[in-house]
Coordinates of C-alpha atoms in Angstrom, one line a residue:
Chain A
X944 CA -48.1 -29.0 7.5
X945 CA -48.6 -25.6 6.1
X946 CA -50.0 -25.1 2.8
X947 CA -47.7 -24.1 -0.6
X948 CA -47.3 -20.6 -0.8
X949 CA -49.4 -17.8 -2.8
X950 CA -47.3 -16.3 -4.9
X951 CA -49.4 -13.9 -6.8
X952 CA -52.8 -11.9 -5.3
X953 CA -55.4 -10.1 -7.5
X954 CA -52.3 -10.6 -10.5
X955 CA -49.9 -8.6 -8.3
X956 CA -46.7 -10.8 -7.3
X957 CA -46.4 -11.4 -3.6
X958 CA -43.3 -11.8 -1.3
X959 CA -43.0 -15.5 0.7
X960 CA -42.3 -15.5 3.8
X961 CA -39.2 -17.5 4.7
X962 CA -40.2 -16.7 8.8
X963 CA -41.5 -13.6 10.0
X964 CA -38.2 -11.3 9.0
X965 CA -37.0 -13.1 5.4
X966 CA -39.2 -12.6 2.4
X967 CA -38.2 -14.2 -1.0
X968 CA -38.7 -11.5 -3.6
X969 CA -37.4 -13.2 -6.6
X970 CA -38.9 -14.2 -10.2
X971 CA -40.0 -17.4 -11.6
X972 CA -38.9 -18.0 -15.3
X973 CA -40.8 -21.5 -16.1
X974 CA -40.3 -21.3 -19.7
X975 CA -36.6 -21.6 -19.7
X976 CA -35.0 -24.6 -21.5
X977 CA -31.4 -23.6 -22.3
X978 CA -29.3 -21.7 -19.5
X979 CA -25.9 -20.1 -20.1
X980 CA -25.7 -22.1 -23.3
X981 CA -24.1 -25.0 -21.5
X982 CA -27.5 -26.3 -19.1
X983 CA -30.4 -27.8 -20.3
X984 CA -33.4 -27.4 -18.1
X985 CA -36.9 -29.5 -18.3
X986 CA -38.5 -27.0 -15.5
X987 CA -37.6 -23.5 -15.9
X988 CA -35.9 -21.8 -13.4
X989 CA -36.2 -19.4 -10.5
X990 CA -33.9 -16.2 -9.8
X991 CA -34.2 -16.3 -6.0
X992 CA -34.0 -13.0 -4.3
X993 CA -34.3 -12.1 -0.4
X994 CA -35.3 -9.6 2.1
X995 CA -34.5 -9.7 5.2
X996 CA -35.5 -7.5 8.1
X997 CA -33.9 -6.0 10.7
X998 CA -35.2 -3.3 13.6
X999 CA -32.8 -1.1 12.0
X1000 CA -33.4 -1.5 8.5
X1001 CA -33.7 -4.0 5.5
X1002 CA -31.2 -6.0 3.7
X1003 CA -31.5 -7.0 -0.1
X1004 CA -29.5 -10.1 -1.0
X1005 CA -29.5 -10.4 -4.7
X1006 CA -31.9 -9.2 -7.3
X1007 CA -33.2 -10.9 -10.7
X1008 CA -32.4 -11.2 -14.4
X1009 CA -33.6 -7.9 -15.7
X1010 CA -36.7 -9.3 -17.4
X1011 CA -38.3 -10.0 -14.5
X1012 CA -37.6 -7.2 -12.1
X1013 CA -41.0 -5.8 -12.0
X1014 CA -41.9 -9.1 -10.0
X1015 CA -38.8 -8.8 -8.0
X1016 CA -39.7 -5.2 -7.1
X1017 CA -43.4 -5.9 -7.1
X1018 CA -43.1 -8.3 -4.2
X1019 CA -40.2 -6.6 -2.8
X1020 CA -42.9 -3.7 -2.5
X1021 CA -44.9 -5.9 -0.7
X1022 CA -43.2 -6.1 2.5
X1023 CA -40.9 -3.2 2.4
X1024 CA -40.2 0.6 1.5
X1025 CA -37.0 1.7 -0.5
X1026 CA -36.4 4.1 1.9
X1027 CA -36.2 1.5 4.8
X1028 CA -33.4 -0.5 2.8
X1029 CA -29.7 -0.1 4.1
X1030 CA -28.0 -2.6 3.3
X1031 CA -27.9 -4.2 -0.9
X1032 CA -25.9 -7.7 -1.2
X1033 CA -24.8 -9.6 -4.1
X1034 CA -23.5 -12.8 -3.8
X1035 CA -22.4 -13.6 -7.5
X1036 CA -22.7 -10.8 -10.0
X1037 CA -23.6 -13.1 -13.0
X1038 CA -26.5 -10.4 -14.8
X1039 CA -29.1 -13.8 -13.6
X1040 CA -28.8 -12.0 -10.2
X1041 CA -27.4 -8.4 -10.6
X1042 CA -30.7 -7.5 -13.7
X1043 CA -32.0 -5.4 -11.5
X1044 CA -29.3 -3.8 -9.5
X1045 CA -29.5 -0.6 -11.2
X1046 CA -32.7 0.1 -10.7
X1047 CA -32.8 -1.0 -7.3
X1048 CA -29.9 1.6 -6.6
X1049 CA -31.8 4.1 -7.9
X1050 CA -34.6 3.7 -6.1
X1051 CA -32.8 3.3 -3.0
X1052 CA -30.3 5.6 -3.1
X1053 CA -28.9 5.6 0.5
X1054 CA -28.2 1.4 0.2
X1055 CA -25.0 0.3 0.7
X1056 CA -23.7 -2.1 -1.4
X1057 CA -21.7 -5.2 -0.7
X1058 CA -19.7 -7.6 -2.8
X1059 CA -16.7 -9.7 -2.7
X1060 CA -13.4 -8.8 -3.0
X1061 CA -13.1 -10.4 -6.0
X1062 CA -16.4 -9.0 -7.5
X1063 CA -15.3 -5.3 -7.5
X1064 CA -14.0 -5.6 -11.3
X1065 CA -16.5 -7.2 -12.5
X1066 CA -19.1 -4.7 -11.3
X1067 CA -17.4 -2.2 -13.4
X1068 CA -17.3 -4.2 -16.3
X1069 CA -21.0 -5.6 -15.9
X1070 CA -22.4 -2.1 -15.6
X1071 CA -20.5 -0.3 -17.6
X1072 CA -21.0 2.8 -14.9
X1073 CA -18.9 3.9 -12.3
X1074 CA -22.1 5.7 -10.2
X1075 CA -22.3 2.9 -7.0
X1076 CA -20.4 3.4 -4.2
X1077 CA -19.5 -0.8 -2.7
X1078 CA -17.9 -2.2 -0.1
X1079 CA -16.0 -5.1 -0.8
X1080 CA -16.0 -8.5 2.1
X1081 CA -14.4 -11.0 3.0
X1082 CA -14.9 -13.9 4.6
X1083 CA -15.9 -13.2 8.7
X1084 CA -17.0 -9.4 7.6
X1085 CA -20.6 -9.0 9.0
X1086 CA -23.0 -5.8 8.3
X1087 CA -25.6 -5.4 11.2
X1088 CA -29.3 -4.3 10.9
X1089 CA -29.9 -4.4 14.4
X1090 CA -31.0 -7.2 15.9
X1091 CA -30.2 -9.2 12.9
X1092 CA -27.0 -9.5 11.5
X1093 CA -25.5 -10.6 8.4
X1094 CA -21.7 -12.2 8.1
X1095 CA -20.3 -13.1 4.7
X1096 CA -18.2 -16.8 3.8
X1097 CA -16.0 -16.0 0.7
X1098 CA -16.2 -19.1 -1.4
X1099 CA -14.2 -18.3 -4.6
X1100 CA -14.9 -20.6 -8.0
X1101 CA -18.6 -21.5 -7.1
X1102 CA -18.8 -20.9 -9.8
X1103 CA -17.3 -17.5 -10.9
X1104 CA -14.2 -16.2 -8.7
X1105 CA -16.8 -13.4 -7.1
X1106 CA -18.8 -15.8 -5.4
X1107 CA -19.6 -15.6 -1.9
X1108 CA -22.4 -17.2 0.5
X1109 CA -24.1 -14.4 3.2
X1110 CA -25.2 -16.3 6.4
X1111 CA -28.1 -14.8 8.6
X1112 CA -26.9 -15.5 12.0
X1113 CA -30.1 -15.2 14.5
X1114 CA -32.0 -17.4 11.9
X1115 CA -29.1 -20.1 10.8
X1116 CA -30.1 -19.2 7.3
X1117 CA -27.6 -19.6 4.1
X1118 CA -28.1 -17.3 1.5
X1119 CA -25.8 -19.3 -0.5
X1120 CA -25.6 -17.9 -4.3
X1121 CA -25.8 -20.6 -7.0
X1122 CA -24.3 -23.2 -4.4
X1123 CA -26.9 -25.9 -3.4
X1124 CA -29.0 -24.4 -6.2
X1125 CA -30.4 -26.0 -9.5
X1126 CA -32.5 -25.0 -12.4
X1127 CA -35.9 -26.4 -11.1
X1128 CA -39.2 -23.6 -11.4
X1129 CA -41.8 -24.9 -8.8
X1130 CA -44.5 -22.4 -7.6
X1131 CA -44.3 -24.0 -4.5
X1132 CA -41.0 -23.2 -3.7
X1133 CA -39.7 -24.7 -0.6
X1134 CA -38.3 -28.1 -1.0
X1135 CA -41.1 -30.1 1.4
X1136 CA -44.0 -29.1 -1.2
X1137 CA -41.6 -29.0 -4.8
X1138 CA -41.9 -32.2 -7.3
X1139 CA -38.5 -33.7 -7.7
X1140 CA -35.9 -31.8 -8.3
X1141 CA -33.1 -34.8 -7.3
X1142 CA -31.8 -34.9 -11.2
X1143 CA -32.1 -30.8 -11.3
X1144 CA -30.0 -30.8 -8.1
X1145 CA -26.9 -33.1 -9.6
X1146 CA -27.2 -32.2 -12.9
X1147 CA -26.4 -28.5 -12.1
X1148 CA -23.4 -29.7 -10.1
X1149 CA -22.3 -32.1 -13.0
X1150 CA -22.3 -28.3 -15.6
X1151 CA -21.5 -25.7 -12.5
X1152 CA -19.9 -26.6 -9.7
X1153 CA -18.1 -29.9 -11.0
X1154 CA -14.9 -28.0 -12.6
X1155 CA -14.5 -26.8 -9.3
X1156 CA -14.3 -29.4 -6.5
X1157 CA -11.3 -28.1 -4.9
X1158 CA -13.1 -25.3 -4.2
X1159 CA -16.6 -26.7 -3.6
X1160 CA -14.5 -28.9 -0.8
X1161 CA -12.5 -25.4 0.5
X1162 CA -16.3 -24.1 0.7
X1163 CA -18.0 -26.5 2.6
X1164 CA -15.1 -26.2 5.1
X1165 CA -16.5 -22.5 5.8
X1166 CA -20.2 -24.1 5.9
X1167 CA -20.0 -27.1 7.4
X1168 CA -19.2 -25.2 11.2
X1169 CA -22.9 -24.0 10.8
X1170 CA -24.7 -27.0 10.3
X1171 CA -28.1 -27.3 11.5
X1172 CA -29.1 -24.6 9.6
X1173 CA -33.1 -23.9 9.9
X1174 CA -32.2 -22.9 6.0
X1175 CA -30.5 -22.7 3.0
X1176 CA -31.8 -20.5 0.8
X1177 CA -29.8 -20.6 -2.9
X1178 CA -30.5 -18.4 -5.5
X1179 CA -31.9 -20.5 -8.4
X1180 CA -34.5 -23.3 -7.3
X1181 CA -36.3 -24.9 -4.2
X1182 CA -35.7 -23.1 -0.8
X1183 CA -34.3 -26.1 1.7
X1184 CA -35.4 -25.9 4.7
X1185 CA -36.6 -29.4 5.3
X1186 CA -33.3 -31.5 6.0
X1187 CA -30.9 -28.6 4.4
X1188 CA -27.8 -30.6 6.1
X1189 CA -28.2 -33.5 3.2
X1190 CA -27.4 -31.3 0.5
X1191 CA -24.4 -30.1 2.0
X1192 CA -23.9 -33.9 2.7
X1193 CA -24.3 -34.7 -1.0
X1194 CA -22.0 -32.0 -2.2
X1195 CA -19.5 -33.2 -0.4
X1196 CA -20.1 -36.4 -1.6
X1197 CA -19.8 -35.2 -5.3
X1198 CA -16.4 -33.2 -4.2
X1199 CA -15.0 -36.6 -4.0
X1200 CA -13.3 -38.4 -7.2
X1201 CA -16.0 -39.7 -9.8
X1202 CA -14.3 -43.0 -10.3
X1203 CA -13.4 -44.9 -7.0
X1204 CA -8.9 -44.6 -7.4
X1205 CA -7.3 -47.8 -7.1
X1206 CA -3.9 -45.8 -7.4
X1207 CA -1.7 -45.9 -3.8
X1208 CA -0.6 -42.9 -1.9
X1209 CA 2.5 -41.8 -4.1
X1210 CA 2.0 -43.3 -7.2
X1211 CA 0.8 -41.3 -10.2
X1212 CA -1.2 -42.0 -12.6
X1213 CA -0.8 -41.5 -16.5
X1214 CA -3.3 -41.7 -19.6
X1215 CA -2.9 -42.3 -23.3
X1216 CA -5.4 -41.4 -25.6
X1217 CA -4.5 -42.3 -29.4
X1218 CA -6.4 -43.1 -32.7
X1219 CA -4.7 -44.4 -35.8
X1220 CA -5.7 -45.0 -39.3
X1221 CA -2.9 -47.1 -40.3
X1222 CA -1.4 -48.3 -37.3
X1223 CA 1.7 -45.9 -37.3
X1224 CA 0.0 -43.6 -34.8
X1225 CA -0.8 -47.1 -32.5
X1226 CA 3.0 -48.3 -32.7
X1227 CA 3.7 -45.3 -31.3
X1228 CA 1.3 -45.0 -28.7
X1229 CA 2.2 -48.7 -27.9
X1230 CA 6.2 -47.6 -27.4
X1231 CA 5.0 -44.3 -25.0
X1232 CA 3.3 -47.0 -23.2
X1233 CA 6.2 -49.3 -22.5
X1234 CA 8.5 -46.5 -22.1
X1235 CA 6.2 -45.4 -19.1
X1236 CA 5.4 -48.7 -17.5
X1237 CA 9.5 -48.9 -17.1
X1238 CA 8.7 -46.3 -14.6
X1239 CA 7.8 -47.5 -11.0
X1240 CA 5.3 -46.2 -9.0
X1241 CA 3.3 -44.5 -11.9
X1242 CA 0.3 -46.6 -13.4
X1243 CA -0.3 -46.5 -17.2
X1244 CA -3.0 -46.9 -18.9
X1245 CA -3.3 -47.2 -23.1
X1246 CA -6.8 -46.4 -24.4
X1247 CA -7.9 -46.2 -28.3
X1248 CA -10.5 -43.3 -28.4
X1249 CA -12.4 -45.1 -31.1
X1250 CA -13.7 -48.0 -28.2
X1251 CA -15.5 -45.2 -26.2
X1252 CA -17.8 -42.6 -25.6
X1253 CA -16.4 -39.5 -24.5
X1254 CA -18.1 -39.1 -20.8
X1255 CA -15.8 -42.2 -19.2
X1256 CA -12.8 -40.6 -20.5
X1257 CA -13.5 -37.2 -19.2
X1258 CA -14.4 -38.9 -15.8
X1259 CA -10.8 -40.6 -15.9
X1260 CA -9.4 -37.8 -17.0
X1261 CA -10.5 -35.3 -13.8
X1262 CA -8.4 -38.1 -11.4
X1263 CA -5.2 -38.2 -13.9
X1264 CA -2.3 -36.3 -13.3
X1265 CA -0.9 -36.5 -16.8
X1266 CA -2.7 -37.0 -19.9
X1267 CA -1.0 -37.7 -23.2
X1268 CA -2.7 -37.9 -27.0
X1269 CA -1.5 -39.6 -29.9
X1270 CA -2.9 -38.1 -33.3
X1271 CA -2.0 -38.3 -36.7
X1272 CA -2.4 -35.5 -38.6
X1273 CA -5.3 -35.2 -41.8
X1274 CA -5.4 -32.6 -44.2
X1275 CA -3.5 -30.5 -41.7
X1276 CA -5.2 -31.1 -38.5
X1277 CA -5.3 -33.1 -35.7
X1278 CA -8.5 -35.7 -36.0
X1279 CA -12.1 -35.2 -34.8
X1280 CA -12.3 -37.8 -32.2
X1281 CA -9.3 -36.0 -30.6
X1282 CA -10.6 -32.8 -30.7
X1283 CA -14.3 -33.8 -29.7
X1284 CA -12.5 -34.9 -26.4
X1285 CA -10.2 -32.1 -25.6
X1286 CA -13.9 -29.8 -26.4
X1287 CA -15.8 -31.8 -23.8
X1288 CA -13.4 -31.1 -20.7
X1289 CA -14.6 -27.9 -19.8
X1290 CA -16.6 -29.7 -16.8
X1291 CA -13.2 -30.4 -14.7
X1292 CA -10.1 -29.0 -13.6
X1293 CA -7.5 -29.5 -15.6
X1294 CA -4.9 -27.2 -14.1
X1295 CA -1.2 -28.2 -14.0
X1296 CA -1.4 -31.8 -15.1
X1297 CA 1.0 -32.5 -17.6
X1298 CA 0.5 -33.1 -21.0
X1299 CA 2.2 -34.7 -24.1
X1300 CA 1.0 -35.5 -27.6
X1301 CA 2.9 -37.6 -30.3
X1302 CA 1.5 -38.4 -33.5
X1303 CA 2.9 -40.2 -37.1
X1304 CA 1.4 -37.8 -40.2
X1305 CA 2.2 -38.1 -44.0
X1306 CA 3.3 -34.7 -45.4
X1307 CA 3.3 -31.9 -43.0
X1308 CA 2.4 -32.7 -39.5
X1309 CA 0.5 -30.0 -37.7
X1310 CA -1.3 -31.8 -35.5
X1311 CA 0.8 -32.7 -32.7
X1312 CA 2.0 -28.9 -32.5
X1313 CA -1.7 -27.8 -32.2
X1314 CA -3.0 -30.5 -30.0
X1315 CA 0.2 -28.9 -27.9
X1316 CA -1.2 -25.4 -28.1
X1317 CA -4.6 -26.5 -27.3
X1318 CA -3.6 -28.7 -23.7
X1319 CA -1.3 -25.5 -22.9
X1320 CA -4.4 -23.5 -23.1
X1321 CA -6.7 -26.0 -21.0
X1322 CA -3.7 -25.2 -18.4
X1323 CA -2.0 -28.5 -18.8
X1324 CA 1.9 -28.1 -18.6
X1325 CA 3.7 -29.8 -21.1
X1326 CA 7.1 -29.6 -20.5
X1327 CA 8.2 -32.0 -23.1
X1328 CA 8.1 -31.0 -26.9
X1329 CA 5.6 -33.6 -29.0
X1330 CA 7.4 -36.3 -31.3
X1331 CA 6.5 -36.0 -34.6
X1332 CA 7.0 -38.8 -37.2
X1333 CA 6.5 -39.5 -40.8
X1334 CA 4.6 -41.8 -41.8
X1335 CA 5.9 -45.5 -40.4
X1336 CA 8.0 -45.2 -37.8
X1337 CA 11.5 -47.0 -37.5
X1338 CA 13.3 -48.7 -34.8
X1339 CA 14.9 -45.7 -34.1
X1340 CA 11.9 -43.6 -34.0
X1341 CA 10.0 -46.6 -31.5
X1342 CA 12.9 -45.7 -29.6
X1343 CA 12.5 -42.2 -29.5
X1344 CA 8.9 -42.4 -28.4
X1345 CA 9.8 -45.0 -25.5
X1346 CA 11.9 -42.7 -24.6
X1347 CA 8.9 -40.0 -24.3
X1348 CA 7.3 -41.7 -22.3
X1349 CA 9.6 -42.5 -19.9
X1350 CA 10.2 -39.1 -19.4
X1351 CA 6.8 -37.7 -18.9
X1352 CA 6.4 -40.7 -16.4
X1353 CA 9.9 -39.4 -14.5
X1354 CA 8.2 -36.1 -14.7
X1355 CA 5.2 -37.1 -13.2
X1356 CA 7.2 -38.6 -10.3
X1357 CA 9.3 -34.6 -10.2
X1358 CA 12.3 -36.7 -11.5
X1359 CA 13.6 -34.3 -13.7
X1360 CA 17.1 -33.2 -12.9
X1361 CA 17.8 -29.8 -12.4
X1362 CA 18.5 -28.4 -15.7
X1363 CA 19.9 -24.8 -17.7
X1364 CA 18.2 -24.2 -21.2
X1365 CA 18.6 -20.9 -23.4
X1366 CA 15.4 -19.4 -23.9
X1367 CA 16.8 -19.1 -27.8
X1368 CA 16.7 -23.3 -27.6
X1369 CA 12.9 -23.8 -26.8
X1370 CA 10.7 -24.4 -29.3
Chain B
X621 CA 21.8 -7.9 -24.4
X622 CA 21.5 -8.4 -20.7
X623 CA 20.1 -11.9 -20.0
X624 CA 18.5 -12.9 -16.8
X625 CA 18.4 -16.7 -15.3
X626 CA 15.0 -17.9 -14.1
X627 CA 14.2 -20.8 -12.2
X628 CA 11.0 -22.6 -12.1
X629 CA 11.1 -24.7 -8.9
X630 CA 8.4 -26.4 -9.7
X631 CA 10.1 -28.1 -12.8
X632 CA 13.3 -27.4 -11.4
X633 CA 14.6 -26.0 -15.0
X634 CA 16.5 -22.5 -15.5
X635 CA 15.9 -20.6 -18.5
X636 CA 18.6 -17.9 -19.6
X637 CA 16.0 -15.3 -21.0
X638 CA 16.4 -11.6 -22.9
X639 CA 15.8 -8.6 -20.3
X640 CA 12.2 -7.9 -21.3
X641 CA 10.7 -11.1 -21.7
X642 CA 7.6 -11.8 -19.5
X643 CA 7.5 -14.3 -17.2
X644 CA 4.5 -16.1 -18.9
X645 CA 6.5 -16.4 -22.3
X646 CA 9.1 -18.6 -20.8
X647 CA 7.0 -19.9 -18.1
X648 CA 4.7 -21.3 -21.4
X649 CA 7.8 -22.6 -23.0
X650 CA 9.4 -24.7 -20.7
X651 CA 6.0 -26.3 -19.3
X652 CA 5.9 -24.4 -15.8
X653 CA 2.8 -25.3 -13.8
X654 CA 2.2 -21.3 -13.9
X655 CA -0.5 -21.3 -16.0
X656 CA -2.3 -18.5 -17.8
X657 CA -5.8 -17.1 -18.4
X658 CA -6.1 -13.5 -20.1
X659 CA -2.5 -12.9 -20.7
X660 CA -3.0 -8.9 -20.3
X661 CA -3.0 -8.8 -16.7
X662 CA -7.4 -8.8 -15.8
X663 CA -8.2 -12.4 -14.7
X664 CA -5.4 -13.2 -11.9
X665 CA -5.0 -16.6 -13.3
X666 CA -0.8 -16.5 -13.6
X667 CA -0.8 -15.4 -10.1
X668 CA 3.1 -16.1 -9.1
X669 CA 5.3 -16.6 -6.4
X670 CA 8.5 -15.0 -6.4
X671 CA 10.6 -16.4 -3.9
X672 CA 13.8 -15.0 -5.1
X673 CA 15.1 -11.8 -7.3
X674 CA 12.1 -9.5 -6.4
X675 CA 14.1 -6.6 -7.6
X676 CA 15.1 -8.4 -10.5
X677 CA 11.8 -7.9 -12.4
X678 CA 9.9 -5.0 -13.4
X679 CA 7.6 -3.1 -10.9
X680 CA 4.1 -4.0 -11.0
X681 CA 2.3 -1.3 -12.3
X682 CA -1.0 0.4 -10.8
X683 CA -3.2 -2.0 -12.5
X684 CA -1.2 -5.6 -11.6
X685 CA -1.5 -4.0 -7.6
X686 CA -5.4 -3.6 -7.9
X687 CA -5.7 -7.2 -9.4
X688 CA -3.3 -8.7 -7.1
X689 CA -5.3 -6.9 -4.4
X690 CA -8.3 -7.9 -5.6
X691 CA -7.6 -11.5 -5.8
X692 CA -6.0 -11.3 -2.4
X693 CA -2.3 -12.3 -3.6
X694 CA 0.0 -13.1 -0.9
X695 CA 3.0 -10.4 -0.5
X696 CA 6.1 -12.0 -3.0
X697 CA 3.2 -12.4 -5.4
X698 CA 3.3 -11.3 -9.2
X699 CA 1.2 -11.4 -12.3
X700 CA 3.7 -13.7 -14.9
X701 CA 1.9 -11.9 -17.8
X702 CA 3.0 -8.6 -16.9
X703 CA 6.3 -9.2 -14.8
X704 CA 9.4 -8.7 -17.0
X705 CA 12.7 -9.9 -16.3
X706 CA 15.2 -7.5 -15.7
X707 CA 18.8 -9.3 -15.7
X708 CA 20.4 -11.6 -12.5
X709 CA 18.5 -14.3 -11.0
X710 CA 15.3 -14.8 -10.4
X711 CA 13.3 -17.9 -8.8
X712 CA 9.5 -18.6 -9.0
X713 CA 6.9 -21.0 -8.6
X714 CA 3.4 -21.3 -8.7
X715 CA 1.0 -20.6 -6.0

């Protein structure tokens, strides 16, 4: 086996040779602990940048964050000229990768630059200049240095909507942005010689990648016509070259639901959430639930947020397709434990299931409107206005809220008939 | 005031709406599955489907055509932040 590689001679950072024509050139940040406010890390990370070389000319793919561009151009310098670079590409513009662009453009002036179609506003907006000439790709586009060429996979949502993967044909190597990547600093950089970055690998799924399955699966489609690859080569952690086919494996595994669905083809599946302090909030939580259940083919479930943590509800949650919270309201909000879940959802997609909220309160009753607001803004629909009542409810009210339920279950199931309101008549 | 009638197919509701009102107000209000993001026409989340009454809404403007571009939006596409309705019918969906 071939020994780690030497990343630094005489103190002056060295490229790594990938094979004889790709070079990493990126930076090592072992120090990190917090990333993007949202990622812990226990090992740093890397900023992976490449070269790759062609007979007629050199391609960048992705740069650093700007504090550590003089190692990214340091070891870029090591194996190539400025004026021998043609071709710049950015797979994912997030400032981790695109630090150094700027300077890299100015010292290679005649490079073109590529990005995604969906990138070219947020180049603007990241560098705040208009100077750079791009090209924006798509999926199938390719850029040719010769007798190496490079062909681009759009792969929207992983995780920003600029994202893209840049595939180097004649070496069956990924250049695949933050996909397959992790937050995982190892000197040694390729996967056969790294400690083990397994919980590094899943967790940055878990915080990245999980809020975007649909797309992670839409992704792998593009990928997945490549495999073998000789390598994947993502831009934050260990290089994959030894059995680079698993990871794609395990992401697809991950795509899949988190909790195993018991739920047949064409039923639908329906949560309530509630907490009470006196019980009023419950009975009507307790009527929702009935009124539902008289609804075939969608399974109900009743859950009291004070019997659980918050992770197993946000795992049911991401398989649901309508979600409905009970809350009473306390010194004019909705409660904390209601709250603390619908701030911890962030890690799945939430789009378009329908939501509905219900609640008893004692003098004014905001909650149930602002629990409303907030699902409409996590991109819930919720078609159906919230049921407010005072205090204990009656018969009547029990009623009411039966009634609720059975028509967000009918709504699950598109059972709505067709109807004609006055915009004047919403609330 | 003129009043146009949009459908959501989706939920399969018609709202009777003021000309002027944006899709995304009355899209919001009735529970449509068009959902929204920046609400001033930058992030492409409200992308729409217009599958009748193109002509019934206002004309995108330079900036909806460069994001709808940009985000590769198919061809009876709109933003529902920044379409108004106009009058006469209208039916949408999301995409």
């Amino acid at each position: 086996m071939s020994k780690p590689p030497v990343l630094t001679i005489a103190g002056i950072p060295q490229a790594v040779a990938l094979s004889e024509r790709v070079h990493w050139i990126g930076g090592l940040d072992p120090a990190l602990r917090t990333f993007d406010i949202i990622l812990k890390t226990a090992n740093g990370t890397s900023y992976n940048a490449y070269m790759v070389r062609g007979n007629e000319g050199v391609a960048i793919i992705d740069t650093v964050k700007e504090s550590f561009a003089d190692d990214f151009f340091a070891r870029l310098e090591s194996v190539a000229s400025y004026d021998e670079i043609k071709v710049i590409i950015l797979n994912h513009l997030e400032p981790d990768h695109t630090g150094a662009l700027p300077e890299l453009m100015h010292r290679a002036p005649q490079a073109q630059l590529y990005i995604s179609q969906k990138a070219q506003s947020m180049l603007k907006a990241l560098l705040k200049q208009d100077v750079f000439a791009f090209t924006p790709v798509m999926s199938g586009d390719k850029v040719s240095l010769g007798d190496r060429t490079l062909t681009f996979f759009h792969t929207p949502y992983l995780h920003w909507p600029d994202t893209q993967c840049t595939y180097l044909v004649e070496e069956k190597t990924l250049f695949s942005g933050d996909v397959f990547g992790c937050h995982f600093c190892d000197a040694r950089l390729f996967n056969d010689f790294v400690g083990d970055f397994r919980f590094s690998f899943e967790y940055y799924y878990a915080h990245i990648m999980r809020p975007f399955k649909d797309y992670v699966n839409k992704a792998l489609d593009l990928i997945e016509p490549l495999l073998p690859v000789n390598t994947i080569a993502p831009a934050h952690g260990p290089l994959l070259r030894d059995q680079p086919q698993q990871y794609v494996q395990r992401y697809r595994e991950l795509s899949r639901s988190a909790l195993l669905n018991e739920v047949s083809a064409g039923e639908k599946t329906l949560l309530i959430f509630y907490i009470s302090s006196y019980g009023n909030t419950r009975r009507m939580a307790e009527a929702v639930y009935e009124g539902a259940m008289a609804v075939e083919h969608v399974r109900v479930s009743l859950y009291d947020l004070e019997g659980s943590e918050i992770a197993p509800f946000v795992d049911l949650i991401e398989g649901a397709d309508g979600l409905i919270f009970g809350t009473p309201t306390i010194n004019g909000d909705a409660v904390k434990p209601v709250w603390d879940l619908l701030s911890s959802l962030a890690v799945v997609n939430l789009k378009s299931k329908l939501g509905g909220v219900f609640g008893s309160y004692g003098w004014s009753g905001e909650g149930v409107k602002m629990v409303e607001d907030r699902l409409r803004g996590l991109k819930l629909r919720v078609p159906i206005p919230g049921i407010r009542i005072k205090l204990i409810p009656t018969e009547e009210e029990i009623q009411v809220c039966r009634e609720f339920g059975r028509q967000m279950a009918q709504d699950l199931l598109g059972l709505r008939q067709a109807k004609v309101i006055d915009m004047a008549d919403l609330a | 005031m003129a009043k146009a009638s949009i459908t959501f197919e989706d939920i399969n509701i018609t709202v009777t709406a003021p000309a002027g009102t944006r899709l995304i107000e009355i899209s919001e209000k009735v529970g449509s599955g068009i959902v929204y993001g920046c609400r001033e026409g930058e992030c492409g989340t409200c992308i729409t489907k217009v599958t009748e009454g193109w002509n019934n809404l206002t004309e995108p403007s330079v900036l909806e055509d460069k994001v709808l571009r940009e985000n590769m939006a198919g061809k009876h596409n709109r933003l529902a932040c920044q379409a108004q309705v106009l009058g006469g019918a209208i039916k949408v969906k999301p995409v």
